[in-house]
């Protein structure tokens, strides 16, 4: 279709300046703007490509060949190279920031995250969020909002669902944010008793897949409840985190706007803090060669907390404690185990030194320390429980 438009001419000098028509669009939400039952359909989607899937896995030091090696993925019955769960999580969370958390004071935790379908090159994922609860703590005190977020692909399949808790300030006399759009809302297909859709050919593939491309010490039989794995390598985060935050679509100015971050008070003030999803991704990648190199699925995670912020220049390290090992259900029973684990991140101290210095206190949740008469650990930046499906050696 060819359309001819008129030639462009300069208009600004002859157009009246009207300061009564200035607008200041505000995104995110203040406490009183969250209403239980409210649904945010987040703008924009994210199309996963072979290149951005590969880039994410390599940037965050992933060692599981399932997210790096196309032939390995196909040998396990996957259609194409799947995106790593960390990438799916970071993208889905980031898509929602403009509506659900761009004004929050702090992300308080991740809960009940479940990865339900693979995401492949060519898939486009969009996100939506429902407000579950709002707790007010009195005038001028931040409140707590609980939300549920879904990532849905172009086939209307849920690829990820999780809950988050947010600390949010009252709006008071500040400008209101952009209201939720009017009109009919889509269904919100949260699944209380969800099933995971793995490749149909996975059980057969596991009986024949070659073992030469993964480590010999990361099969299900190599993990026993009580084991503590000290991951040796660390990762120094540079100003690269600005660009990496843009790449997953996170719009919170705390992560890339120095004027904004220096206007704050408390531990978040100063230089922009590293978006926590990226910190989690680096920690998970650092642990992957010791832990998840033979994982065939990440079931999900819960009780996840960023206990301290990270900044450019910080070096992060990880530790894992094995909590439970049990046979996988169904046709995978003889072929794989479900491994439950506690995953800990520290900064600017090696994992080995942190364990020597803090011992078992590293694995006590930071929010429980006060009741136990213990001090919080300033070196500790992250804690979460994860569940992985890991191949048996056979």
Short mmCIF file of C-alpha atoms in Angstrom, two decimals:
data_model
loop_
_atom_site.label_atom_id
_atom_site.label_comp_id
_atom_site.label_asym_id
_atom_site.label_seq_id
_atom_site.Cartn_x
_atom_site.Cartn_y
_atom_site.Cartn_z
CA UNK A 1 0.00 0.00 0.00
CA UNK A 2 1.57 3.28 -1.14
CA UNK A 3 0.34 6.50 0.47
CA UNK A 4 1.63 9.95 -0.33
CA UNK A 5 1.91 12.33 2.65
CA UNK A 6 2.37 16.08 2.52
CA UNK A 7 5.87 17.47 2.90
CA UNK A 8 6.97 18.23 6.48
CA UNK A 9 7.34 21.88 7.41
CA UNK A 10 8.58 23.54 10.60
CA UNK A 11 5.67 24.30 12.95
CA UNK A 12 7.17 24.92 16.41
CA UNK A 13 8.00 28.68 16.03
CA UNK A 14 4.41 29.51 15.12
CA UNK A 15 2.69 27.25 17.68
CA UNK A 16 1.66 28.84 20.99
CA UNK A 17 3.34 27.41 24.12
CA UNK A 18 0.62 26.47 26.60
CA UNK A 19 1.95 25.42 30.02
CA UNK A 20 -1.59 24.69 31.18
CA UNK A 21 -1.50 21.57 29.03
CA UNK A 22 1.65 19.99 30.49
CA UNK A 23 1.27 16.32 31.42
CA UNK A 24 3.45 14.18 33.72
CA UNK A 25 2.55 10.52 33.12
CA UNK A 26 3.29 8.39 36.19
CA UNK A 27 3.61 4.61 36.09
CA UNK A 28 3.48 1.91 38.71
CA UNK A 29 1.09 2.23 41.66
CA UNK A 30 0.93 3.77 45.12
CA UNK A 31 -0.64 1.83 47.97
CA UNK A 32 -4.18 3.17 47.74
CA UNK A 33 -4.18 2.54 43.97
CA UNK A 34 -3.95 -1.24 44.41
CA UNK A 35 -7.40 -2.83 44.69
CA UNK A 36 -7.77 -6.55 45.47
CA UNK A 37 -9.16 -8.28 42.40
CA UNK A 38 -7.75 -5.62 40.06
CA UNK A 39 -6.14 -6.98 36.89
CA UNK A 40 -3.27 -5.35 35.04
CA UNK A 41 -2.75 -6.44 31.43
CA UNK A 42 0.82 -5.37 30.91
CA UNK A 43 1.82 -3.47 27.77
CA UNK A 44 4.17 -5.02 25.24
CA UNK A 45 5.16 -8.62 24.78
CA UNK A 46 8.58 -10.19 24.42
CA UNK A 47 9.51 -12.34 21.44
CA UNK A 48 12.14 -14.92 22.27
CA UNK A 49 14.73 -15.51 19.57
CA UNK A 50 17.55 -18.00 19.22
CA UNK A 51 20.05 -15.18 19.69
CA UNK A 52 18.60 -13.64 22.84
CA UNK A 53 18.09 -17.07 24.43
CA UNK A 54 21.73 -17.93 23.76
CA UNK A 55 22.92 -14.47 24.89
CA UNK A 56 21.10 -14.71 28.21
CA UNK A 57 22.40 -18.20 29.00
CA UNK A 58 25.99 -17.22 28.27
CA UNK A 59 25.83 -13.83 30.00
CA UNK A 60 24.64 -15.48 33.21
CA UNK A 61 27.18 -18.31 33.00
CA UNK A 62 24.66 -21.12 32.54
CA UNK A 63 26.30 -24.58 32.31
CA UNK A 64 23.24 -26.73 31.63
CA UNK A 65 23.56 -27.67 27.93
CA UNK A 66 19.78 -27.80 27.69
CA UNK A 67 19.91 -24.00 27.24
CA UNK A 68 23.12 -23.90 25.16
CA UNK A 69 23.27 -26.94 22.88
CA UNK A 70 20.48 -27.39 20.32
CA UNK A 71 21.33 -31.02 19.59
CA UNK A 72 21.33 -31.85 23.30
CA UNK A 73 17.92 -30.21 23.72
CA UNK A 74 16.51 -32.15 20.75
CA UNK A 75 17.96 -35.39 22.12
CA UNK A 76 15.82 -34.81 25.21
CA UNK A 77 12.67 -34.33 23.15
CA UNK A 78 12.51 -30.52 23.18
CA UNK A 79 11.39 -28.97 19.89
CA UNK A 80 14.08 -26.30 19.90
CA UNK A 81 16.55 -24.77 22.34
CA UNK A 82 14.37 -23.71 25.29
CA UNK A 83 14.91 -20.43 27.10
CA UNK A 84 16.40 -20.86 30.55
CA UNK A 85 13.90 -20.51 33.41
CA UNK A 86 15.87 -17.52 34.66
CA UNK A 87 15.33 -15.73 31.37
CA UNK A 88 11.60 -16.49 31.38
CA UNK A 89 11.31 -15.27 34.98
CA UNK A 90 13.25 -12.06 34.33
CA UNK A 91 11.23 -11.23 31.23
CA UNK A 92 7.81 -11.91 32.76
CA UNK A 93 8.60 -9.95 35.92
CA UNK A 94 10.03 -7.05 33.91
CA UNK A 95 7.02 -6.84 31.60
CA UNK A 96 4.88 -6.13 34.66
CA UNK A 97 7.02 -3.46 36.30
CA UNK A 98 5.43 -0.51 34.44
CA UNK A 99 2.03 -1.37 35.92
CA UNK A 100 2.63 -3.23 39.15
CA UNK A 101 5.92 -2.22 40.77
CA UNK A 102 7.56 0.84 39.26
CA UNK A 103 6.68 2.83 42.39
CA UNK A 104 7.44 0.20 45.02
CA UNK A 105 9.91 0.81 47.83
CA UNK A 106 11.09 -2.79 47.90
CA UNK A 107 10.35 -6.23 46.49
CA UNK A 108 9.73 -8.31 49.62
CA UNK A 109 9.71 -11.81 48.21
CA UNK A 110 8.94 -14.37 45.50
CA UNK A 111 6.52 -17.21 46.23
CA UNK A 112 5.06 -20.30 44.53
CA UNK A 113 6.81 -19.77 41.19
CA UNK A 114 6.07 -22.58 38.73
CA UNK A 115 7.42 -23.05 35.20
CA UNK A 116 4.62 -24.87 33.36
CA UNK A 117 5.62 -24.87 29.66
CA UNK A 118 8.89 -24.51 27.75
CA UNK A 119 9.52 -21.23 25.92
CA UNK A 120 11.13 -21.66 22.51
CA UNK A 121 12.60 -19.35 19.85
CA UNK A 122 9.65 -17.81 18.02
CA UNK A 123 7.42 -17.72 21.09
CA UNK A 124 6.04 -14.38 22.25
CA UNK A 125 5.22 -14.03 25.94
CA UNK A 126 2.97 -11.41 27.47
CA UNK A 127 2.22 -10.86 31.15
CA UNK A 128 -0.72 -9.99 33.38
CA UNK A 129 -0.99 -9.40 37.12
CA UNK A 130 -3.84 -9.64 39.62
CA UNK A 131 -3.85 -7.86 42.97
CA UNK A 132 -4.52 -10.44 45.67
CA UNK A 133 -4.26 -8.46 48.89
CA UNK A 134 -3.44 -5.03 50.30
CA UNK A 135 -2.40 -4.54 53.91
CA UNK A 136 -2.25 -1.02 55.33
CA UNK A 137 -0.16 -0.35 58.43
CA UNK A 138 -1.37 3.10 59.38
CA UNK A 139 -1.07 6.66 58.11
CA UNK A 140 2.20 7.51 56.37
CA UNK A 141 3.53 3.96 56.77
CA UNK A 142 4.28 1.79 53.75
CA UNK A 143 1.86 -1.05 53.19
CA UNK A 144 2.23 -4.55 51.79
CA UNK A 145 0.65 -5.63 48.51
CA UNK A 146 0.46 -9.25 47.34
CA UNK A 147 0.18 -9.85 43.60
CA UNK A 148 0.02 -12.85 41.27
CA UNK A 149 1.66 -12.67 37.85
CA UNK A 150 1.25 -14.91 34.81
CA UNK A 151 3.42 -15.24 31.73
CA UNK A 152 1.33 -16.46 28.77
CA UNK A 153 2.54 -17.43 25.30
CA UNK A 154 0.90 -16.83 21.92
CA UNK A 155 -1.03 -20.10 22.31
CA UNK A 156 -2.56 -18.85 25.58
CA UNK A 157 -0.51 -21.40 27.52
CA UNK A 158 0.77 -20.30 30.93
CA UNK A 159 4.55 -20.61 30.89
CA UNK A 160 5.14 -19.17 34.37
CA UNK A 161 3.08 -18.16 37.38
CA UNK A 162 4.25 -16.75 40.71
CA UNK A 163 3.35 -14.47 43.61
CA UNK A 164 5.23 -11.42 44.86
CA UNK A 165 4.95 -9.21 47.91
CA UNK A 166 5.70 -5.52 47.52
CA UNK A 167 6.34 -2.74 50.02
CA UNK A 168 4.47 0.31 48.72
CA UNK A 169 4.12 3.90 49.95
CA UNK A 170 0.92 5.94 50.11
CA UNK A 171 0.44 8.41 47.28
CA UNK A 172 -0.59 11.25 49.57
CA UNK A 173 -0.41 14.51 47.64
CA UNK A 174 1.76 13.11 44.85
CA UNK A 175 0.50 12.89 41.29
CA UNK A 176 -1.79 9.95 40.52
CA UNK A 177 -0.53 7.22 38.23
CA UNK A 178 -1.93 6.25 34.83
CA UNK A 179 -5.23 4.47 35.54
CA UNK A 180 -6.01 0.93 34.53
CA UNK A 181 -7.50 0.82 31.03
CA UNK A 182 -11.25 0.50 30.70
CA UNK A 183 -12.85 -2.31 28.79
CA UNK A 184 -13.35 -6.03 28.99
CA UNK A 185 -10.52 -7.90 30.69
CA UNK A 186 -9.19 -11.29 29.65
CA UNK A 187 -9.38 -14.40 31.80
CA UNK A 188 -6.67 -14.83 34.42
CA UNK A 189 -5.82 -18.54 34.15
CA UNK A 190 -3.94 -19.02 37.42
CA UNK A 191 -3.66 -22.76 38.13
CA UNK A 192 -3.94 -23.89 41.75
CA UNK A 193 -3.07 -27.50 40.95
CA UNK A 194 -0.90 -27.04 37.89
CA UNK A 195 0.62 -29.70 35.66
CA UNK A 196 3.97 -29.23 33.93
CA UNK A 197 3.98 -29.87 30.18
CA UNK A 198 7.25 -31.62 29.38
CA UNK A 199 8.09 -33.12 25.97
CA UNK A 200 6.19 -36.34 25.27
CA UNK A 201 9.37 -38.08 24.22
CA UNK A 202 11.35 -37.18 27.34
CA UNK A 203 11.13 -40.58 29.13
CA UNK A 204 12.32 -42.43 26.03
CA UNK A 205 15.02 -39.86 25.39
CA UNK A 206 16.39 -40.18 28.92
CA UNK A 207 16.99 -43.88 28.35
CA UNK A 208 19.19 -43.20 25.34
CA UNK A 209 20.65 -39.71 25.69
CA UNK A 210 24.48 -39.54 25.64
CA UNK A 211 26.18 -38.69 28.93
CA UNK A 212 29.42 -37.29 27.56
CA UNK A 213 28.40 -33.61 27.43
CA UNK A 214 27.58 -33.11 31.09
CA UNK A 215 29.53 -33.38 34.33
CA UNK A 216 29.86 -36.72 36.06
CA UNK A 217 28.99 -35.34 39.51
CA UNK A 218 25.59 -33.71 38.99
CA UNK A 219 23.20 -36.63 38.59
CA UNK A 220 20.41 -37.14 41.10
CA UNK A 221 22.37 -39.85 42.92
CA UNK A 222 25.10 -37.30 43.67
CA UNK A 223 22.85 -35.30 46.00
CA UNK A 224 21.88 -36.31 49.54
CA UNK A 225 19.77 -34.34 52.03
CA UNK A 226 22.09 -32.32 54.24
CA UNK A 227 24.79 -31.81 51.61
CA UNK A 228 26.16 -28.26 51.45
CA UNK A 229 27.73 -27.33 48.12
CA UNK A 230 30.12 -24.37 48.14
CA UNK A 231 30.23 -22.92 44.65
CA UNK A 232 33.77 -21.80 43.98
CA UNK A 233 33.57 -19.05 41.37
CA UNK A 234 32.23 -15.53 41.86
CA UNK A 235 31.07 -12.90 39.38
CA UNK A 236 31.90 -9.19 39.61
CA UNK A 237 29.01 -7.08 38.36
CA UNK A 238 29.92 -3.95 36.42
CA UNK A 239 27.86 -1.11 34.95
CA UNK A 240 26.79 -3.70 32.38
CA UNK A 241 23.71 -4.20 34.57
CA UNK A 242 22.19 -0.99 33.14
CA UNK A 243 22.00 -2.41 29.62
CA UNK A 244 21.03 -5.88 30.83
CA UNK A 245 18.10 -4.39 32.74
CA UNK A 246 16.87 -2.71 29.54
CA UNK A 247 17.22 -5.99 27.63
CA UNK A 248 14.67 -7.79 29.77
CA UNK A 249 12.41 -4.74 29.78
CA UNK A 250 12.52 -3.66 33.44
CA UNK A 251 11.43 0.00 33.74
CA UNK A 252 12.03 0.73 37.44
CA UNK A 253 14.29 3.84 37.60
CA UNK A 254 16.01 2.52 40.72
CA UNK A 255 18.07 0.28 38.45
CA UNK A 256 19.35 2.80 35.90
CA UNK A 257 18.54 6.39 36.92
CA UNK A 258 21.21 7.92 39.18
CA UNK A 259 19.25 11.14 39.74
CA UNK A 260 16.33 9.05 41.02
CA UNK A 261 18.42 6.71 43.18
CA UNK A 262 20.35 9.58 44.78
CA UNK A 263 17.05 11.26 45.70
CA UNK A 264 16.20 8.34 48.01
CA UNK A 265 17.22 7.76 51.59
CA UNK A 266 18.38 4.59 53.31
CA UNK A 267 20.19 1.56 51.85
CA UNK A 268 18.70 2.09 48.38
CA UNK A 269 20.16 5.58 48.00
CA UNK A 270 23.27 6.41 46.00
CA UNK A 271 24.15 4.60 42.81
CA UNK A 272 21.43 2.57 41.05
CA UNK A 273 21.06 -0.91 42.51
CA UNK A 274 21.34 -4.03 40.38
CA UNK A 275 17.93 -5.43 39.44
CA UNK A 276 17.48 -8.44 41.70
CA UNK A 277 16.39 -10.80 38.94
CA UNK A 278 19.80 -10.38 37.33
CA UNK A 279 21.55 -11.09 40.63
CA UNK A 280 19.54 -14.30 40.95
CA UNK A 281 20.41 -15.27 37.39
CA UNK A 282 24.16 -14.79 37.97
CA UNK A 283 24.06 -16.74 41.23
CA UNK A 284 22.11 -19.56 39.59
CA UNK A 285 24.53 -19.68 36.69
CA UNK A 286 27.55 -19.79 39.00
CA UNK A 287 26.00 -22.80 40.73
CA UNK A 288 24.85 -24.62 37.60
CA UNK A 289 27.97 -26.68 36.89
CA UNK A 290 27.86 -28.07 40.46
CA UNK A 291 24.10 -28.44 40.71
CA UNK A 292 21.87 -28.27 37.66
CA UNK A 293 24.02 -29.36 34.72
CA UNK A 294 21.92 -32.52 34.46
CA UNK A 295 18.60 -30.88 35.32
CA UNK A 296 15.84 -31.42 32.77
CA UNK A 297 13.41 -28.94 34.31
CA UNK A 298 13.20 -26.25 36.97
CA UNK A 299 9.89 -26.82 38.71
CA UNK A 300 10.05 -23.45 40.44
CA UNK A 301 10.94 -21.66 43.64
CA UNK A 302 9.47 -20.03 46.73
CA UNK A 303 10.43 -18.05 49.85
CA UNK A 304 12.82 -15.95 47.79
CA UNK A 305 14.24 -12.77 49.31
CA UNK A 306 16.83 -10.17 48.33
CA UNK A 307 18.23 -9.54 51.79
CA UNK A 308 20.70 -6.83 50.74
CA UNK A 309 21.03 -4.80 47.52
CA UNK A 310 23.87 -5.29 45.06
CA UNK A 311 25.69 -2.49 43.25
CA UNK A 312 28.09 -2.28 40.33
CA UNK A 313 31.48 -3.40 41.63
CA UNK A 314 30.06 -6.08 43.94
CA UNK A 315 31.17 -9.69 43.47
CA UNK A 316 28.58 -12.39 44.13
CA UNK A 317 28.99 -16.04 45.18
CA UNK A 318 26.55 -18.86 45.93
CA UNK A 319 26.01 -21.85 48.22
CA UNK A 320 23.45 -24.67 48.08
CA UNK A 321 22.02 -26.91 50.81
CA UNK A 322 20.20 -30.06 49.69
CA UNK A 323 16.88 -30.43 51.52
CA UNK A 324 15.16 -33.42 49.92
CA UNK A 325 15.63 -35.95 47.11
CA UNK A 326 12.64 -38.00 45.94
CA UNK A 327 11.66 -39.92 42.82
CA UNK A 328 10.01 -37.90 40.08
CA UNK A 329 6.34 -38.80 39.47
CA UNK A 330 4.75 -40.65 36.57
CA UNK A 331 6.82 -41.96 33.70
CA UNK A 332 9.92 -40.19 35.05
CA UNK A 333 10.00 -42.17 38.32
CA UNK A 334 12.88 -44.46 37.36
CA UNK A 335 14.68 -41.83 35.31
CA UNK A 336 14.84 -38.64 37.38
CA UNK A 337 14.50 -37.24 40.89
CA UNK A 338 13.00 -34.07 42.30
CA UNK A 339 15.73 -32.31 44.26
CA UNK A 340 14.65 -29.60 46.70
CA UNK A 341 17.32 -27.21 47.83
CA UNK A 342 18.05 -23.98 49.63
CA UNK A 343 20.10 -21.51 47.62
CA UNK A 344 22.07 -18.69 49.25
CA UNK A 345 23.87 -15.70 47.71
CA UNK A 346 26.62 -13.63 49.32
CA UNK A 347 28.62 -10.64 48.10
CA UNK A 348 32.22 -9.48 48.37
CA UNK A 349 33.24 -12.59 50.29
CA UNK A 350 33.81 -16.04 48.81
CA UNK A 351 31.24 -18.70 49.51
CA UNK A 352 33.87 -20.72 51.39
CA UNK A 353 34.85 -17.74 53.56
CA UNK A 354 31.19 -16.91 54.23
CA UNK A 355 30.53 -20.48 55.39
CA UNK A 356 33.60 -20.46 57.61
CA UNK A 357 32.67 -17.10 59.12
CA UNK A 358 28.90 -17.53 59.55
CA UNK A 359 28.43 -21.31 59.62
CA UNK A 360 24.86 -22.57 59.84
CA UNK A 361 23.51 -19.05 60.35
CA UNK A 362 23.85 -18.56 56.59
CA UNK A 363 20.92 -20.94 56.10
CA UNK A 364 18.58 -19.33 58.65
CA UNK A 365 16.13 -16.96 56.99
CA UNK A 366 17.10 -13.38 57.67
CA UNK A 367 13.59 -12.39 58.76
CA UNK A 368 13.73 -15.10 61.45
CA UNK A 369 17.00 -13.90 62.97
CA UNK A 370 15.53 -11.34 65.37
CA UNK A 371 13.20 -13.84 67.04
CA UNK A 372 16.14 -16.18 67.50
CA UNK A 373 18.34 -13.50 69.02
CA UNK A 374 20.70 -13.56 66.06
CA UNK A 375 22.10 -10.73 63.97
CA UNK A 376 21.40 -10.43 60.27
CA UNK A 377 24.33 -11.16 57.94
CA UNK A 378 25.37 -8.11 55.93
CA UNK A 379 27.32 -10.26 53.44
CA UNK A 380 24.22 -12.26 52.55
CA UNK A 381 22.21 -10.87 49.65
CA UNK A 382 19.80 -13.63 48.59
CA UNK A 383 17.95 -16.71 49.85
CA UNK A 384 15.43 -18.96 48.13
CA UNK A 385 14.18 -22.55 47.94
CA UNK A 386 14.20 -24.24 44.53
CA UNK A 387 13.02 -27.58 43.09
CA UNK A 388 14.80 -29.20 40.15
CA UNK A 389 14.07 -32.35 38.16
CA UNK A 390 17.49 -33.98 37.74
CA UNK A 391 18.37 -37.05 35.68
CA UNK A 392 19.40 -40.25 37.40
CA UNK A 393 22.68 -41.72 36.28
CA UNK A 394 20.96 -44.93 35.29
#
